[in-house]
């Protein structure tokens, strides 16, 4: 059993990116809770930086991972841009981080891309607080642009597939097996 920290970006008075009534903080939390559930079903220990609509400071998010000796840290977000045609999924790692960070990020990112995205923006390097201050291999996943209609449709339609993809990518990174959920039992009643 590994220690996996899932970080739902933004929260509370910080809505993140907004498109009409749709707020990034809600999409992030919904996905984080779905990933938590799937990882726990796989027998993993999951620690959430938040599991309700509360504000958590950036340094506290990293501190949660560091205090719990996390094996991996995954921060979930939605991207935004003033040009509503901007689209796609991007995964970020810290500049000059260890090669294992890039490998873990590529594992998760490729699974998401295979689940169906409008465009693949790749794994990129950036200097984000949650990446810079987390001791464990850390990534920040932008699950499409909340400012793009098609990315929002893909997020909604592929929600379960994305949650499964993130789960599978995390487990693969940590060398843990993934057990597909058993299909529902359908009883055939005589007619």
PDB file of C-alpha atoms in Angstrom:
ATOM      1  CA  UNK A   1       0.000   0.000   0.000  1.00  0.00           C
ATOM      2  CA  UNK A   2       1.313   3.410  -1.021  1.00  0.00           C
ATOM      3  CA  UNK A   3       0.577   6.902   0.279  1.00  0.00           C
ATOM      4  CA  UNK A   4      -1.072   8.973  -2.440  1.00  0.00           C
ATOM      5  CA  UNK A   5      -1.917  12.634  -1.927  1.00  0.00           C
ATOM      6  CA  UNK A   6      -4.647  14.029  -4.163  1.00  0.00           C
ATOM      7  CA  UNK A   7      -4.924  17.796  -4.272  1.00  0.00           C
ATOM      8  CA  UNK A   8      -8.129  19.406  -5.539  1.00  0.00           C
ATOM      9  CA  UNK A   9      -6.935  22.813  -6.693  1.00  0.00           C
ATOM     10  CA  UNK A  10      -8.461  26.060  -5.380  1.00  0.00           C
ATOM     11  CA  UNK A  11     -11.523  25.940  -3.077  1.00  0.00           C
ATOM     12  CA  UNK A  12     -13.511  28.079  -0.664  1.00  0.00           C
ATOM     13  CA  UNK A  13     -13.242  31.780  -1.522  1.00  0.00           C
ATOM     14  CA  UNK A  14     -10.823  30.893  -4.365  1.00  0.00           C
ATOM     15  CA  UNK A  15     -12.994  29.608  -7.250  1.00  0.00           C
ATOM     16  CA  UNK A  16     -10.101  29.177  -9.674  1.00  0.00           C
ATOM     17  CA  UNK A  17     -11.085  29.727 -13.292  1.00  0.00           C
ATOM     18  CA  UNK A  18     -14.744  30.499 -13.950  1.00  0.00           C
ATOM     19  CA  UNK A  19     -16.927  30.040 -17.024  1.00  0.00           C
ATOM     20  CA  UNK A  20     -20.452  31.319 -16.349  1.00  0.00           C
ATOM     21  CA  UNK A  21     -21.705  29.353 -13.351  1.00  0.00           C
ATOM     22  CA  UNK A  22     -19.052  26.670 -13.792  1.00  0.00           C
ATOM     23  CA  UNK A  23     -16.197  27.021 -11.293  1.00  0.00           C
ATOM     24  CA  UNK A  24     -12.883  25.234 -11.501  1.00  0.00           C
ATOM     25  CA  UNK A  25     -12.819  24.524  -7.757  1.00  0.00           C
ATOM     26  CA  UNK A  26     -15.936  22.323  -8.127  1.00  0.00           C
ATOM     27  CA  UNK A  27     -14.650  20.380 -11.140  1.00  0.00           C
ATOM     28  CA  UNK A  28     -11.344  19.831  -9.323  1.00  0.00           C
ATOM     29  CA  UNK A  29     -13.026  18.573  -6.150  1.00  0.00           C
ATOM     30  CA  UNK A  30     -15.434  16.284  -7.989  1.00  0.00           C
ATOM     31  CA  UNK A  31     -12.579  14.673  -9.916  1.00  0.00           C
ATOM     32  CA  UNK A  32     -10.384  14.407  -6.822  1.00  0.00           C
ATOM     33  CA  UNK A  33     -13.146  12.630  -4.900  1.00  0.00           C
ATOM     34  CA  UNK A  34     -13.716  10.223  -7.807  1.00  0.00           C
ATOM     35  CA  UNK A  35      -9.996   9.423  -7.997  1.00  0.00           C
ATOM     36  CA  UNK A  36      -9.860   8.975  -4.216  1.00  0.00           C
ATOM     37  CA  UNK A  37     -12.692   6.457  -4.366  1.00  0.00           C
ATOM     38  CA  UNK A  38     -11.090   4.485  -7.193  1.00  0.00           C
ATOM     39  CA  UNK A  39      -7.691   4.406  -5.480  1.00  0.00           C
ATOM     40  CA  UNK A  40      -9.231   3.276  -2.195  1.00  0.00           C
ATOM     41  CA  UNK A  41     -11.067   0.510  -4.069  1.00  0.00           C
ATOM     42  CA  UNK A  42      -7.588  -0.602  -5.191  1.00  0.00           C
ATOM     43  CA  UNK A  43      -6.468  -0.819  -1.551  1.00  0.00           C
ATOM     44  CA  UNK A  44      -4.345   2.347  -1.514  1.00  0.00           C
ATOM     45  CA  UNK A  45      -3.995   4.915   1.263  1.00  0.00           C
ATOM     46  CA  UNK A  46      -5.271   8.238  -0.082  1.00  0.00           C
ATOM     47  CA  UNK A  47      -4.841  11.552   1.679  1.00  0.00           C
ATOM     48  CA  UNK A  48      -6.785  14.527   0.378  1.00  0.00           C
ATOM     49  CA  UNK A  49      -5.616  18.125   0.761  1.00  0.00           C
ATOM     50  CA  UNK A  50      -9.323  18.970   0.847  1.00  0.00           C
ATOM     51  CA  UNK A  51     -12.525  16.955   0.486  1.00  0.00           C
ATOM     52  CA  UNK A  52     -14.983  19.841   0.835  1.00  0.00           C
ATOM     53  CA  UNK A  53     -15.261  23.361  -0.553  1.00  0.00           C
ATOM     54  CA  UNK A  54     -12.646  24.979   1.697  1.00  0.00           C
ATOM     55  CA  UNK A  55      -9.612  27.128   0.999  1.00  0.00           C
ATOM     56  CA  UNK A  56      -6.231  25.468   1.633  1.00  0.00           C
ATOM     57  CA  UNK A  57      -3.071  27.612   1.315  1.00  0.00           C
ATOM     58  CA  UNK A  58      -0.554  26.436  -1.289  1.00  0.00           C
ATOM     59  CA  UNK A  59       2.204  25.688   1.237  1.00  0.00           C
ATOM     60  CA  UNK A  60      -0.216  23.629   3.350  1.00  0.00           C
ATOM     61  CA  UNK A  61      -1.005  21.450   0.321  1.00  0.00           C
ATOM     62  CA  UNK A  62       2.665  20.525   0.019  1.00  0.00           C
ATOM     63  CA  UNK A  63       2.989  20.183   3.782  1.00  0.00           C
ATOM     64  CA  UNK A  64       0.196  17.570   3.811  1.00  0.00           C
ATOM     65  CA  UNK A  65       2.225  15.452   1.390  1.00  0.00           C
ATOM     66  CA  UNK A  66       5.512  16.022   3.217  1.00  0.00           C
ATOM     67  CA  UNK A  67       4.084  15.238   6.700  1.00  0.00           C
ATOM     68  CA  UNK A  68       2.630  11.978   5.428  1.00  0.00           C
ATOM     69  CA  UNK A  69       5.714  10.854   3.482  1.00  0.00           C
ATOM     70  CA  UNK A  70       3.686  10.685   0.293  1.00  0.00           C
ATOM     71  CA  UNK A  71       4.835   8.403  -2.501  1.00  0.00           C
ATOM     72  CA  UNK A  72       3.193  10.668  -5.080  1.00  0.00           C
ATOM     73  CA  UNK A  73       1.358  14.003  -5.164  1.00  0.00           C
ATOM     74  CA  UNK A  74      -1.218  14.784  -7.867  1.00  0.00           C
ATOM     75  CA  UNK A  75      -2.826  18.221  -8.055  1.00  0.00           C
ATOM     76  CA  UNK A  76      -5.967  18.399 -10.205  1.00  0.00           C
ATOM     77  CA  UNK A  77      -6.972  21.553 -12.060  1.00  0.00           C
ATOM     78  CA  UNK A  78      -8.799  22.954 -15.098  1.00  0.00           C
ATOM     79  CA  UNK A  79      -7.000  25.380 -17.395  1.00  0.00           C
ATOM     80  CA  UNK A  80      -8.309  28.719 -18.727  1.00  0.00           C
ATOM     81  CA  UNK A  81      -7.406  31.332 -21.303  1.00  0.00           C
ATOM     82  CA  UNK A  82      -8.909  34.537 -22.668  1.00  0.00           C
ATOM     83  CA  UNK A  83      -9.060  32.955 -26.145  1.00  0.00           C
ATOM     84  CA  UNK A  84     -11.904  30.430 -25.848  1.00  0.00           C
ATOM     85  CA  UNK A  85     -10.440  28.301 -28.647  1.00  0.00           C
ATOM     86  CA  UNK A  86      -7.502  27.290 -26.394  1.00  0.00           C
ATOM     87  CA  UNK A  87      -7.954  23.630 -25.486  1.00  0.00           C
ATOM     88  CA  UNK A  88      -6.294  20.434 -24.391  1.00  0.00           C
ATOM     89  CA  UNK A  89      -4.817  18.582 -21.448  1.00  0.00           C
ATOM     90  CA  UNK A  90      -1.425  19.503 -19.954  1.00  0.00           C
ATOM     91  CA  UNK A  91       0.532  17.926 -17.106  1.00  0.00           C
ATOM     92  CA  UNK A  92       3.188  19.960 -15.314  1.00  0.00           C
ATOM     93  CA  UNK A  93       6.242  18.958 -13.309  1.00  0.00           C
ATOM     94  CA  UNK A  94       8.744  21.205 -11.531  1.00  0.00           C
ATOM     95  CA  UNK A  95      11.699  22.615 -13.468  1.00  0.00           C
ATOM     96  CA  UNK A  96      14.874  20.573 -12.976  1.00  0.00           C
ATOM     97  CA  UNK A  97      13.066  17.852 -11.032  1.00  0.00           C
ATOM     98  CA  UNK A  98      14.273  14.264 -10.851  1.00  0.00           C
ATOM     99  CA  UNK A  99      13.653  12.060 -13.920  1.00  0.00           C
ATOM    100  CA  UNK A 100      11.163  10.002 -11.902  1.00  0.00           C
ATOM    101  CA  UNK A 101       8.827  13.033 -11.829  1.00  0.00           C
ATOM    102  CA  UNK A 102       8.729  13.133 -15.619  1.00  0.00           C
ATOM    103  CA  UNK A 103       8.125   9.382 -15.799  1.00  0.00           C
ATOM    104  CA  UNK A 104       5.261   9.476 -13.297  1.00  0.00           C
ATOM    105  CA  UNK A 105       3.721  12.491 -15.047  1.00  0.00           C
ATOM    106  CA  UNK A 106       3.997  10.782 -18.440  1.00  0.00           C
ATOM    107  CA  UNK A 107       2.298   7.653 -17.045  1.00  0.00           C
ATOM    108  CA  UNK A 108      -0.700   9.658 -15.799  1.00  0.00           C
ATOM    109  CA  UNK A 109      -0.810  12.025 -18.760  1.00  0.00           C
ATOM    110  CA  UNK A 110      -0.748   9.286 -21.409  1.00  0.00           C
ATOM    111  CA  UNK A 111      -3.617   7.450 -19.717  1.00  0.00           C
ATOM    112  CA  UNK A 112      -5.725  10.640 -19.724  1.00  0.00           C
ATOM    113  CA  UNK A 113      -4.925  11.280 -23.396  1.00  0.00           C
ATOM    114  CA  UNK A 114      -5.942   7.718 -24.254  1.00  0.00           C
ATOM    115  CA  UNK A 115      -9.263   8.302 -22.461  1.00  0.00           C
ATOM    116  CA  UNK A 116     -10.057  10.998 -25.035  1.00  0.00           C
ATOM    117  CA  UNK A 117      -8.982  14.639 -25.174  1.00  0.00           C
ATOM    118  CA  UNK A 118      -9.424  17.447 -27.669  1.00  0.00           C
ATOM    119  CA  UNK A 119      -5.659  17.968 -27.858  1.00  0.00           C
ATOM    120  CA  UNK A 120      -2.552  16.695 -26.081  1.00  0.00           C
ATOM    121  CA  UNK A 121      -0.470  19.600 -24.783  1.00  0.00           C
ATOM    122  CA  UNK A 122       2.082  17.227 -23.270  1.00  0.00           C
ATOM    123  CA  UNK A 123       4.104  17.111 -20.080  1.00  0.00           C
ATOM    124  CA  UNK A 124       5.738  20.471 -19.411  1.00  0.00           C
ATOM    125  CA  UNK A 125       7.959  22.050 -16.794  1.00  0.00           C
ATOM    126  CA  UNK A 126       6.807  24.956 -14.671  1.00  0.00           C
ATOM    127  CA  UNK A 127       7.575  26.592 -11.334  1.00  0.00           C
ATOM    128  CA  UNK A 128       4.401  26.087  -9.284  1.00  0.00           C
ATOM    129  CA  UNK A 129       4.399  26.208  -5.478  1.00  0.00           C
ATOM    130  CA  UNK A 130       2.794  22.781  -5.021  1.00  0.00           C
ATOM    131  CA  UNK A 131       5.433  21.214  -7.273  1.00  0.00           C
ATOM    132  CA  UNK A 132       8.401  23.147  -5.898  1.00  0.00           C
ATOM    133  CA  UNK A 133       7.587  22.540  -2.220  1.00  0.00           C
ATOM    134  CA  UNK A 134       6.511  18.902  -2.329  1.00  0.00           C
ATOM    135  CA  UNK A 135       9.214  16.339  -1.544  1.00  0.00           C
ATOM    136  CA  UNK A 136       7.478  13.419  -3.264  1.00  0.00           C
ATOM    137  CA  UNK A 137       7.269  13.116  -7.046  1.00  0.00           C
ATOM    138  CA  UNK A 138       4.630  15.723  -7.867  1.00  0.00           C
ATOM    139  CA  UNK A 139       2.540  16.729 -10.857  1.00  0.00           C
ATOM    140  CA  UNK A 140      -0.187  19.226 -11.634  1.00  0.00           C
ATOM    141  CA  UNK A 141      -2.756  18.040 -14.175  1.00  0.00           C
ATOM    142  CA  UNK A 142      -4.828  20.545 -16.165  1.00  0.00           C
ATOM    143  CA  UNK A 143      -7.874  18.542 -17.307  1.00  0.00           C
ATOM    144  CA  UNK A 144      -8.790  20.681 -20.287  1.00  0.00           C
ATOM    145  CA  UNK A 145      -9.786  24.333 -20.483  1.00  0.00           C
ATOM    146  CA  UNK A 146     -12.846  25.378 -18.491  1.00  0.00           C
ATOM    147  CA  UNK A 147     -13.089  28.285 -20.954  1.00  0.00           C
ATOM    148  CA  UNK A 148     -13.558  25.882 -23.897  1.00  0.00           C
ATOM    149  CA  UNK A 149     -16.975  24.359 -24.616  1.00  0.00           C
ATOM    150  CA  UNK A 150     -15.662  21.124 -26.127  1.00  0.00           C
ATOM    151  CA  UNK A 151     -13.170  20.558 -23.302  1.00  0.00           C
ATOM    152  CA  UNK A 152     -16.043  20.975 -20.823  1.00  0.00           C
ATOM    153  CA  UNK A 153     -18.147  18.459 -22.762  1.00  0.00           C
ATOM    154  CA  UNK A 154     -15.225  16.025 -22.777  1.00  0.00           C
ATOM    155  CA  UNK A 155     -14.677  16.538 -19.041  1.00  0.00           C
ATOM    156  CA  UNK A 156     -18.337  15.779 -18.334  1.00  0.00           C
ATOM    157  CA  UNK A 157     -18.734  12.894 -20.801  1.00  0.00           C
ATOM    158  CA  UNK A 158     -15.388  11.252 -19.930  1.00  0.00           C
ATOM    159  CA  UNK A 159     -15.510  12.001 -16.198  1.00  0.00           C
ATOM    160  CA  UNK A 160     -15.352   8.356 -15.055  1.00  0.00           C
ATOM    161  CA  UNK A 161     -12.837   7.475 -17.766  1.00  0.00           C
ATOM    162  CA  UNK A 162     -10.583  10.351 -16.683  1.00  0.00           C
ATOM    163  CA  UNK A 163     -10.819   9.307 -13.027  1.00  0.00           C
ATOM    164  CA  UNK A 164      -9.922   5.741 -13.990  1.00  0.00           C
ATOM    165  CA  UNK A 165      -7.077   6.954 -16.212  1.00  0.00           C
ATOM    166  CA  UNK A 166      -5.580   9.034 -13.396  1.00  0.00           C
ATOM    167  CA  UNK A 167      -5.942   6.093 -11.014  1.00  0.00           C
ATOM    168  CA  UNK A 168      -4.271   3.689 -13.437  1.00  0.00           C
ATOM    169  CA  UNK A 169      -1.437   6.136 -14.154  1.00  0.00           C
ATOM    170  CA  UNK A 170      -0.748   6.627 -10.457  1.00  0.00           C
ATOM    171  CA  UNK A 171      -0.760   2.895  -9.753  1.00  0.00           C
ATOM    172  CA  UNK A 172       1.494   2.163 -12.730  1.00  0.00           C
ATOM    173  CA  UNK A 173       3.932   4.808 -11.518  1.00  0.00           C
ATOM    174  CA  UNK A 174       4.069   3.255  -8.059  1.00  0.00           C
ATOM    175  CA  UNK A 175       4.415  -0.303  -9.365  1.00  0.00           C
ATOM    176  CA  UNK A 176       1.029  -1.258  -7.960  1.00  0.00           C
ATOM    177  CA  UNK A 177      -1.424  -3.503  -9.831  1.00  0.00           C
ATOM    178  CA  UNK A 178      -4.720  -2.194 -11.164  1.00  0.00           C
ATOM    179  CA  UNK A 179      -7.705  -4.495 -10.752  1.00  0.00           C
ATOM    180  CA  UNK A 180     -10.632  -3.588 -13.016  1.00  0.00           C
ATOM    181  CA  UNK A 181     -13.884  -3.414 -11.066  1.00  0.00           C
ATOM    182  CA  UNK A 182     -16.078  -6.470 -11.366  1.00  0.00           C
ATOM    183  CA  UNK A 183     -18.950  -6.047 -13.816  1.00  0.00           C
ATOM    184  CA  UNK A 184     -22.388  -5.734 -12.239  1.00  0.00           C
ATOM    185  CA  UNK A 185     -24.257  -8.986 -11.741  1.00  0.00           C
ATOM    186  CA  UNK A 186     -27.221  -9.235 -14.057  1.00  0.00           C
ATOM    187  CA  UNK A 187     -29.767 -11.837 -13.177  1.00  0.00           C
ATOM    188  CA  UNK A 188     -31.600 -13.455 -16.038  1.00  0.00           C
ATOM    189  CA  UNK A 189     -35.154 -13.902 -14.917  1.00  0.00           C
ATOM    190  CA  UNK A 190     -37.206 -16.508 -16.773  1.00  0.00           C
ATOM    191  CA  UNK A 191     -39.856 -15.047 -19.062  1.00  0.00           C
TER     192      UNK A 191
END
